[in-house]
XYZ file of C-alpha atoms in Angstrom:
601
model
C -21.059 -15.141 18.653
C -20.429 -18.207 16.513
C -19.327 -16.100 13.531
C -16.947 -14.120 15.747
C -15.446 -17.306 17.106
C -15.034 -18.640 13.567
C -13.319 -15.429 12.460
C -11.003 -15.598 15.480
C -10.069 -19.206 14.714
C -9.533 -18.345 11.037
C -7.289 -15.437 11.999
C -5.287 -17.578 14.446
C -4.923 -20.339 11.863
C -3.581 -17.930 9.266
C -1.089 -16.480 11.757
C 0.133 -19.949 12.703
C 0.406 -20.915 9.037
C 2.449 -17.801 8.252
C 4.802 -18.230 11.202
C 5.247 -21.926 10.474
C 5.972 -21.167 6.823
C 8.671 -18.729 7.900
C 10.091 -21.359 10.247
C 10.495 -23.708 7.294
C 12.013 -21.021 5.047
C 15.568 -22.472 4.776
C 14.323 -25.958 4.090
C 11.768 -24.732 1.541
C 14.521 -22.870 -0.307
C 16.854 -25.891 -0.122
C 19.626 -23.862 1.504
C 21.851 -24.798 4.413
C 20.971 -22.471 7.322
C 24.322 -23.265 8.965
C 26.166 -21.918 5.919
C 24.022 -18.771 5.812
C 24.574 -18.138 9.519
C 28.334 -18.640 9.116
C 28.519 -16.150 6.243
C 26.596 -13.605 8.300
C 28.703 -14.108 11.417
C 32.070 -14.210 9.679
C 32.247 -13.897 5.903
C 35.989 -14.630 5.845
C 35.826 -17.948 7.677
C 36.050 -21.087 5.566
C 32.874 -23.238 5.646
C 34.622 -26.475 6.560
C 32.496 -29.502 7.520
C 33.702 -29.215 11.114
C 32.690 -25.549 11.385
C 29.273 -26.204 9.851
C 28.729 -29.198 12.135
C 29.551 -27.043 15.162
C 27.001 -24.417 14.093
C 24.344 -27.095 13.541
C 24.991 -28.430 17.024
C 24.757 -24.936 18.538
C 21.463 -24.184 16.851
C 19.985 -27.686 17.084
C 19.520 -27.901 13.323
C 20.065 -31.656 13.324
C 16.797 -32.083 15.231
C 14.865 -30.919 12.161
C 12.674 -27.899 11.410
C 9.553 -29.204 13.127
C 11.389 -29.708 16.415
C 12.871 -26.202 16.210
C 9.480 -24.712 15.413
C 7.775 -26.578 18.243
C 10.416 -25.484 20.740
C 10.014 -21.864 19.638
C 6.212 -21.999 19.893
C 6.221 -23.584 23.347
C 8.433 -20.793 24.640
C 6.087 -17.993 23.545
C 3.610 -18.356 26.475
C 6.546 -17.748 28.842
C 7.660 -14.681 26.873
C 10.636 -16.580 25.487
C 11.093 -16.062 21.739
C 14.413 -17.865 21.687
C 17.897 -16.563 20.981
C 19.200 -14.988 17.800
C 21.141 -17.379 15.593
C 23.512 -14.563 14.667
C 24.196 -12.598 17.857
C 23.087 -15.125 20.450
C 21.102 -12.480 22.334
C 17.519 -12.919 23.500
C 15.063 -12.227 20.716
C 12.149 -10.787 22.689
C 13.900 -7.659 24.077
C 15.558 -6.890 20.732
C 12.377 -7.277 18.685
C 10.241 -5.355 21.184
C 12.809 -2.548 21.143
C 12.669 -2.472 17.328
C 8.867 -2.452 17.528
C 8.971 0.547 19.864
C 11.160 2.434 17.384
C 8.831 1.575 14.494
C 5.724 2.527 16.471
C 7.204 5.930 17.282
C 8.153 6.458 13.648
C 4.721 5.251 12.541
C 2.965 7.643 14.929
C 4.847 10.670 13.627
C 4.397 9.494 10.014
C 0.674 9.041 10.646
C 0.429 12.629 11.883
C 2.147 13.754 8.680
C -0.179 11.554 6.607
C -3.318 12.927 8.264
C -2.117 16.498 7.805
C -1.383 15.772 4.144
C -4.798 14.151 3.663
C -6.446 17.194 5.244
C -4.596 19.470 2.835
C -5.652 17.348 -0.153
C -9.376 17.473 0.668
C -9.396 21.002 2.190
C -10.755 22.567 -0.990
C -13.674 20.128 -1.174
C -14.496 20.721 2.495
C -14.402 24.471 1.981
C -16.629 24.355 -1.106
C -19.010 21.910 0.554
C -19.339 24.126 3.611
C -20.300 26.988 1.279
C -22.684 24.822 -0.814
C -20.603 25.386 -3.963
C -19.681 21.832 -4.890
C -21.838 21.775 -8.029
C -19.057 23.083 -10.245
C -16.181 21.431 -8.428
C -13.428 20.313 -10.730
C -11.649 17.068 -10.018
C -8.351 17.878 -8.405
C -5.497 15.520 -7.913
C -2.470 16.508 -9.982
C -0.434 17.657 -6.999
C -1.549 14.816 -4.749
C -1.001 12.338 -7.577
C 2.603 13.467 -7.970
C 3.108 13.163 -4.230
C 1.502 9.726 -4.075
C 3.597 8.509 -7.009
C 6.974 9.554 -5.601
C 8.886 6.597 -4.145
C 9.342 6.713 -0.391
C 13.002 5.814 -0.743
C 13.495 8.668 -3.236
C 11.834 11.206 -0.919
C 13.954 9.830 1.916
C 17.154 10.150 -0.109
C 16.367 13.716 -1.182
C 15.455 14.781 2.348
C 18.554 13.147 3.814
C 20.857 14.645 1.184
C 19.397 18.142 0.885
C 17.751 18.905 4.226
C 20.023 16.797 6.393
C 23.461 17.070 4.769
C 23.565 20.142 2.543
C 21.378 22.463 4.613
C 22.038 20.814 7.974
C 18.598 21.647 9.324
C 17.797 18.187 10.727
C 19.831 15.038 11.460
C 19.901 12.622 8.541
C 21.393 9.474 10.043
C 20.732 7.442 13.169
C 18.078 7.326 15.864
C 18.892 9.277 18.989
C 15.937 11.509 19.742
C 12.650 13.051 18.539
C 14.335 15.265 15.928
C 15.623 12.158 14.174
C 12.013 11.163 13.392
C 11.117 14.198 11.278
C 12.766 13.390 7.943
C 11.846 9.667 7.826
C 8.300 10.498 8.958
C 7.962 12.981 6.100
C 9.241 10.384 3.630
C 6.669 7.855 4.844
C 3.741 10.132 5.602
C 3.578 12.335 2.518
C 2.773 9.592 -0.048
C 0.438 7.769 2.352
C -1.412 10.990 3.152
C -1.811 11.796 -0.535
C -3.508 8.428 -1.130
C -5.787 8.781 1.900
C -6.658 12.344 0.922
C -7.651 11.289 -2.574
C -9.891 8.505 -1.231
C -11.542 10.894 1.220
C -11.949 13.597 -1.422
C -13.763 11.047 -3.582
C -16.419 10.455 -0.886
C -17.040 13.952 0.454
C -19.334 15.256 -2.351
C -21.757 12.412 -1.671
C -21.858 13.273 2.035
C -22.568 16.948 1.354
C -25.459 15.928 -0.921
C -27.245 13.823 1.708
C -30.607 15.040 3.092
C -29.217 15.802 6.559
C -26.633 18.158 5.032
C -29.296 19.903 2.955
C -31.534 20.240 6.013
C -28.663 21.554 8.142
C -27.859 24.205 5.536
C -31.530 25.144 5.259
C -31.714 25.665 9.036
C -28.711 27.968 8.903
C -26.146 25.823 10.684
C -22.569 27.070 10.206
C -20.755 25.574 7.254
C -17.907 24.333 9.436
C -20.378 22.213 11.437
C -21.752 20.643 8.252
C -18.219 20.058 6.972
C -17.207 18.386 10.229
C -20.212 16.068 10.114
C -19.566 15.268 6.432
C -16.031 14.315 7.372
C -17.345 12.101 10.145
C -19.740 10.488 7.664
C -16.945 9.568 5.235
C -14.208 8.481 7.632
C -15.654 5.028 8.533
C -15.367 3.848 4.941
C -11.661 4.723 4.951
C -10.765 3.412 8.400
C -9.855 -0.091 7.152
C -7.328 1.401 4.734
C -6.023 3.662 7.494
C -5.501 0.543 9.596
C -3.590 -1.056 6.742
C -1.402 2.041 6.550
C -0.637 1.736 10.272
C 0.690 -1.809 9.867
C 2.380 -0.976 6.563
C 4.166 2.049 8.000
C 5.350 -0.075 10.942
C 6.759 -3.109 9.166
C 7.021 -1.987 5.559
C 9.305 1.015 5.984
C 12.344 -1.089 5.119
C 13.903 1.186 2.490
C 13.424 4.331 4.586
C 14.891 2.644 7.668
C 17.833 1.499 5.598
C 18.521 5.017 4.279
C 18.269 6.718 7.678
C 19.917 3.833 9.587
C 16.892 3.377 11.868
C 16.830 0.184 14.001
C 13.143 -0.402 13.350
C 11.140 -3.582 12.986
C 11.113 -3.504 9.189
C 14.885 -3.300 8.929
C 15.333 -5.890 11.689
C 12.976 -8.279 9.921
C 14.714 -7.766 6.573
C 18.160 -8.416 8.034
C 16.861 -11.509 9.811
C 15.263 -12.777 6.599
C 18.456 -12.322 4.583
C 20.555 -13.992 7.306
C 17.874 -16.679 7.896
C 17.829 -15.768 11.582
C 14.545 -17.609 12.070
C 13.780 -16.762 15.726
C 14.057 -13.028 15.019
C 12.141 -13.299 11.747
C 9.316 -15.315 13.299
C 9.008 -12.983 16.292
C 8.972 -9.877 14.093
C 6.320 -11.311 11.782
C 4.183 -12.453 14.703
C 4.284 -8.955 16.194
C 3.126 -7.488 12.884
C 0.235 -9.976 12.733
C -0.791 -9.106 16.299
C -0.524 -5.390 15.493
C -2.757 -5.952 12.469
C -5.377 -7.743 14.575
C -5.348 -5.020 17.246
C -5.569 -2.284 14.619
C -8.525 -4.022 12.969
C -10.357 -4.255 16.283
C -9.757 -0.556 16.997
C -10.904 0.370 13.489
C -14.133 -1.596 13.841
C -14.908 -0.096 17.237
C -14.252 3.400 15.914
C -16.445 2.860 12.849
C -19.218 1.441 15.012
C -19.036 4.448 17.293
C -19.185 6.892 14.395
C -22.126 5.407 12.457
C -23.145 2.389 14.526
C -26.895 3.082 15.039
C -27.495 4.053 11.422
C -25.496 1.059 10.231
C -27.486 -1.274 12.477
C -30.874 0.172 11.557
C -30.256 0.431 7.805
C -30.808 4.172 7.823
C -27.822 5.400 5.845
C -27.888 7.334 2.597
C -25.707 6.184 -0.281
C -22.518 8.184 -0.742
C -22.050 6.844 -4.250
C -24.123 9.151 -6.361
C -23.833 9.340 -10.115
C -21.039 11.596 -11.267
C -22.121 14.539 -13.423
C -20.984 14.544 -17.027
C -17.285 15.353 -17.095
C -16.106 18.727 -18.269
C -14.272 18.173 -21.567
C -11.611 20.782 -20.874
C -10.627 19.219 -17.568
C -11.564 15.588 -17.163
C -11.096 14.367 -20.698
C -8.231 16.475 -22.019
C -5.904 16.162 -19.024
C -5.638 12.334 -19.038
C -5.169 12.448 -22.793
C -2.424 15.068 -22.467
C -0.606 13.152 -19.751
C -0.946 9.907 -21.695
C 0.446 11.504 -24.838
C 3.340 12.963 -22.865
C 4.185 9.587 -21.316
C 3.844 7.877 -24.693
C 6.054 10.539 -26.275
C 8.823 9.933 -23.731
C 8.675 6.198 -24.362
C 8.540 6.637 -28.150
C 11.579 8.928 -28.133
C 13.607 6.548 -26.027
C 12.744 3.207 -27.624
C 14.944 3.673 -30.754
C 17.956 4.287 -28.497
C 20.158 1.523 -27.093
C 19.712 1.259 -23.295
C 22.858 -0.878 -22.896
C 25.334 1.103 -25.004
C 28.326 2.172 -22.885
C 30.299 5.374 -23.411
C 32.686 5.915 -20.504
C 33.854 9.179 -22.063
C 30.330 10.585 -21.604
C 29.798 9.638 -17.947
C 27.267 11.719 -15.976
C 26.669 14.170 -18.821
C 23.991 16.790 -18.246
C 20.858 16.808 -20.440
C 21.564 17.949 -23.984
C 20.061 17.540 -27.485
C 22.108 14.358 -27.861
C 21.010 12.966 -24.495
C 17.756 14.726 -23.473
C 17.752 13.045 -20.028
C 21.543 13.016 -19.635
C 23.720 9.943 -19.055
C 24.405 7.727 -16.047
C 27.653 6.677 -14.364
C 28.527 4.298 -17.229
C 27.677 6.757 -19.982
C 24.408 5.061 -20.892
C 21.570 7.200 -22.218
C 19.041 7.751 -19.391
C 16.160 8.410 -21.804
C 16.755 5.071 -23.485
C 16.857 3.246 -20.153
C 13.722 4.983 -18.870
C 11.811 4.194 -22.073
C 12.843 0.541 -22.258
C 12.236 0.094 -18.536
C 8.758 1.574 -18.929
C 7.612 -1.330 -21.079
C 8.258 -3.900 -18.388
C 7.309 -1.708 -15.423
C 4.059 -0.359 -16.875
C 2.844 -3.657 -18.305
C 3.582 -5.507 -15.079
C 1.967 -2.771 -12.970
C -1.156 -2.791 -15.166
C -1.424 -6.587 -15.032
C -0.959 -6.683 -11.260
C -3.447 -3.816 -10.783
C -6.090 -5.625 -12.820
C -5.614 -8.854 -10.870
C -5.589 -6.962 -7.576
C -8.833 -5.167 -8.515
C -10.549 -8.438 -9.410
C -9.328 -10.265 -6.300
C -10.132 -7.277 -4.091
C -13.721 -7.020 -5.334
C -14.374 -10.772 -5.108
C -12.853 -11.174 -1.648
C -14.373 -7.898 -0.462
C -17.798 -9.450 -1.070
C -16.841 -12.168 1.446
C -15.746 -10.188 4.519
C -15.804 -13.160 6.878
C -13.196 -14.855 4.688
C -11.194 -11.857 3.555
C -11.042 -9.831 6.791
C -8.513 -11.999 8.674
C -6.765 -12.786 5.395
C -6.267 -9.070 4.680
C -4.805 -8.503 8.146
C -2.405 -11.424 7.765
C -1.304 -10.497 4.253
C -0.827 -6.867 5.228
C 1.523 -7.964 8.025
C 3.917 -9.311 5.387
C 6.015 -6.490 3.861
C 6.655 -6.828 0.146
C 10.339 -7.427 0.882
C 9.556 -10.404 3.094
C 7.008 -11.601 0.544
C 9.753 -11.473 -2.102
C 12.011 -13.589 0.089
C 9.231 -16.123 0.704
C 8.454 -16.290 -3.011
C 12.142 -16.770 -3.737
C 12.250 -19.633 -1.259
C 9.249 -21.361 -2.821
C 9.748 -20.683 -6.525
C 13.346 -19.559 -6.769
C 14.778 -16.256 -7.879
C 14.053 -14.770 -11.268
C 12.291 -11.969 -13.062
C 8.899 -13.198 -11.832
C 9.820 -13.043 -8.139
C 8.993 -9.337 -7.587
C 5.804 -9.695 -9.625
C 4.521 -12.551 -7.465
C 5.630 -10.797 -4.288
C 3.737 -7.592 -5.124
C 0.694 -9.455 -6.464
C 0.391 -11.420 -3.210
C -0.137 -8.237 -1.172
C -1.567 -5.752 -3.699
C -5.196 -6.884 -3.424
C -5.518 -6.355 0.346
C -6.281 -2.577 0.378
C -8.881 -2.986 -2.368
C -10.568 -5.870 -0.536
C -10.686 -3.847 2.692
C -12.119 -0.846 0.831
C -14.727 -2.970 -0.971
C -15.807 -4.676 2.245
C -16.147 -1.378 4.125
C -18.161 0.289 1.349
C -20.435 -2.737 0.926
C -21.095 -2.811 4.671
C -22.314 0.773 4.547
C -24.181 0.379 1.259
C -26.162 -2.587 2.628
C -27.407 -0.296 5.389
C -28.766 2.381 3.037
C -32.430 3.177 2.832
C -32.845 2.286 -0.831
C -31.288 -1.168 -0.325
C -33.462 -1.745 2.753
C -36.554 -0.778 0.751
C -35.542 -2.927 -2.194
C -34.961 -5.883 0.107
C -38.393 -5.335 1.688
C -39.950 -5.509 -1.776
C -38.628 -9.048 -2.125
C -35.391 -8.685 -4.082
C -33.013 -11.635 -3.948
C -29.418 -11.343 -2.745
C -28.037 -11.763 -6.240
C -30.240 -8.941 -7.553
C -29.175 -6.669 -4.702
C -25.521 -7.417 -5.312
C -25.714 -7.082 -9.103
C -28.074 -4.117 -9.440
C -27.711 -2.123 -6.227
C -24.521 -2.834 -4.287
C -21.826 -3.402 -6.901
C -22.880 -0.508 -9.189
C -22.647 1.798 -6.186
C -19.290 0.498 -4.916
C -17.334 -0.385 -8.054
C -16.657 3.210 -9.221
C -14.927 4.112 -5.966
C -12.989 0.839 -5.857
C -11.950 1.263 -9.491
C -10.707 4.781 -8.810
C -8.876 3.392 -5.793
C -7.270 0.716 -7.982
C -6.139 3.340 -10.484
C -4.776 5.410 -7.625
C -2.818 2.334 -6.497
C -1.321 1.780 -9.945
C 1.722 4.012 -9.332
C 2.073 2.410 -5.897
C 2.347 -1.009 -7.487
C 4.995 0.302 -9.849
C 6.713 1.774 -6.789
C 6.594 -1.575 -4.991
C 8.321 -3.183 -7.954
C 10.795 -0.311 -7.932
C 11.380 -0.682 -4.186
C 12.315 -4.336 -4.593
C 14.713 -3.324 -7.350
C 16.128 -0.603 -5.103
C 16.791 -3.175 -2.342
C 18.352 -5.644 -4.766
C 15.451 -8.125 -4.709
C 14.001 -7.301 -8.105
C 15.533 -6.908 -11.537
C 19.304 -7.268 -11.788
C 21.799 -5.242 -13.856
C 21.891 -4.337 -16.683
C 18.096 -4.301 -16.741
C 16.608 -0.786 -17.194
C 13.811 -1.437 -14.663
C 12.884 1.846 -12.949
C 13.663 0.740 -9.410
C 17.073 -0.473 -10.496
C 17.667 2.840 -12.296
C 16.952 4.723 -9.089
C 19.182 2.401 -7.057
C 22.086 2.581 -9.533
C 22.000 6.366 -9.827
C 21.284 7.158 -6.169
C 25.003 7.505 -5.213
C 25.415 10.161 -7.922
C 22.329 12.203 -6.977
C 24.396 15.239 -5.960
C 26.643 15.233 -9.038
C 24.038 14.142 -11.581
C 20.518 14.702 -10.206
C 18.990 14.198 -13.649
C 19.848 10.497 -13.524
C 17.531 10.118 -10.506
C 14.963 12.772 -11.372
C 14.202 11.330 -14.824
C 12.767 7.961 -13.650
C 11.169 9.715 -10.664
C 9.488 12.228 -12.977
C 8.118 9.448 -15.164
C 6.750 7.704 -12.071
C 5.099 10.967 -11.015
C 3.665 11.372 -14.525
C 2.220 7.874 -14.257
C 0.583 8.864 -10.966
C -0.968 11.999 -12.431
C -2.237 10.024 -15.414
C -3.795 7.360 -13.184
C -5.552 9.867 -10.910
C -6.888 12.091 -13.687
C -8.078 9.030 -15.606
C -9.830 7.827 -12.451
C -11.638 11.155 -12.140
C -12.661 11.371 -15.787
C -15.396 8.736 -15.743
C -19.033 9.467 -15.158
C -21.447 7.607 -12.987
C -22.236 4.006 -13.641
C -25.292 3.020 -15.580
C -26.774 1.330 -12.519
C -26.501 4.369 -10.291
C -27.831 6.682 -13.005
C -30.782 4.377 -13.602
C -31.530 4.052 -9.901
C -31.424 7.818 -9.377
C -33.670 8.449 -12.372
C -36.182 5.859 -11.142
C -36.178 7.409 -7.681
C -36.677 10.867 -9.138
C -39.770 9.712 -11.034
C -41.122 8.018 -7.906
C -41.347 4.611 -9.618
C -40.877 1.190 -8.039
C -37.916 -0.660 -9.588
C -38.598 -3.847 -11.501
C -36.715 -6.949 -10.375
C -37.269 -8.905 -13.611
C -38.945 -11.782 -11.833
C -36.444 -11.884 -8.942
C -38.965 -11.241 -6.177
C -39.471 -14.597 -4.537
C -37.203 -15.663 -1.722
C -36.114 -12.327 -0.336
C -32.809 -12.294 1.508
């Protein structure tokens, strides 16, 4: 009870800190909120001292930020979130309406994501039901391409092709259920590909557990075994599914912008840009509350699925040593994809990414310009290659830091749990604006913004896997033999969990590059004439119908990066710790703790 109360207080403190930080945003960035509000209300009106003084009096800015924040907080218990600084309307009805739109979109996108995840792991389920997983080859090329495609690019293609050219579904606005299909596909397909890959990584271990072997020996139908294996693996992925729920609700800014959807993400972004603090604070608070509710539902669901076994320490480890990789599949494919990506970069680096040739605008691919030219006649191959250096190096650096922070904080669930929920409630766009307010704009702003939120899924995954691994029989037996906590963590828990978390981090690598690209697409990242990939997509998006190669080239390289990351993640064998533990168990020996027996945890 005391630990639960401490976690609740920690969660509430983080939420208050986040909301208060947003309330101080204009003063932290040393900008005049009256001037920002005036420019948003009427860009043509002159910012005379009299006009600015009138706006300050209307909004009560002269009373100071703390007074404004206190007045806003005291109104929340009465359901009063204040009035918008821009429109003057009540904030609560507007923000709740935007939340309803986002929740509907999130629900449909989640259905798409679950269907996509089921398609990704269908082959493993089918082979497992037939007891033919021994020779299973690591899949992932198709799902990797899907996971690596930017949401805003999928949204643009669907809106242009399916909505405008074919006219099958509406591509703009929000007037009924049919308007949810295209944006839900844009959001759900990449998310489902990631979830499917994570689930596909766990299923072989579930099919190899003793209960599955006994069920097959007794002649139970394969579909029953497959259903129970799915139930066994889902609890470890529920925290990440909860993160997707919050992310799809508040982080769908680019998709909502493309389809003109009045959702919470778009509302929050517009409020952040206009410094409409009451709307921004209310939207962020709703996302934090949604994160807390989602976490509670996830924990209850996981407890219902495997609660008794988790409580009694009767689980089997899902993280079995991987068999030696097949050279023709797991070693050659990453090498081939890496050579292809390196070849594209090597061919483009000698070219000038800034050279203009207006006479060669929007030229199709040719021997002179293998990837064609953009609207200013610049060589697309040169811009893709030069942009790859910054994008790939930054994505690798952020991925490494996110992996390290995720593993360390995942080992401390009481600390990281509420922190993950709070961080996940901050979309990368809002994080970029907060970073800009604190450190100013520059090339490092998108890097810091993405790094602040990139570790959260890995920490949630690590914490969930460690919780299950601590309840396994071999860890319970090792603890009963007198092993210390440090020995258990170093020799039993981390060797079993790190391979899955590392594969997860590699799977997230294209997503981190996409987050950087998304900020560039929304104008919050690199600025022209930088060849950063997100900026390339944003610059060439208006010409997608006339010159699709200008958009497809950076998108194809992003997809290639995703395939490379996933195949590289599947090419490694089991860790030395898991191989040693399995070999010891097979010989029936008692593991040696190297003198670490006294003081069992």
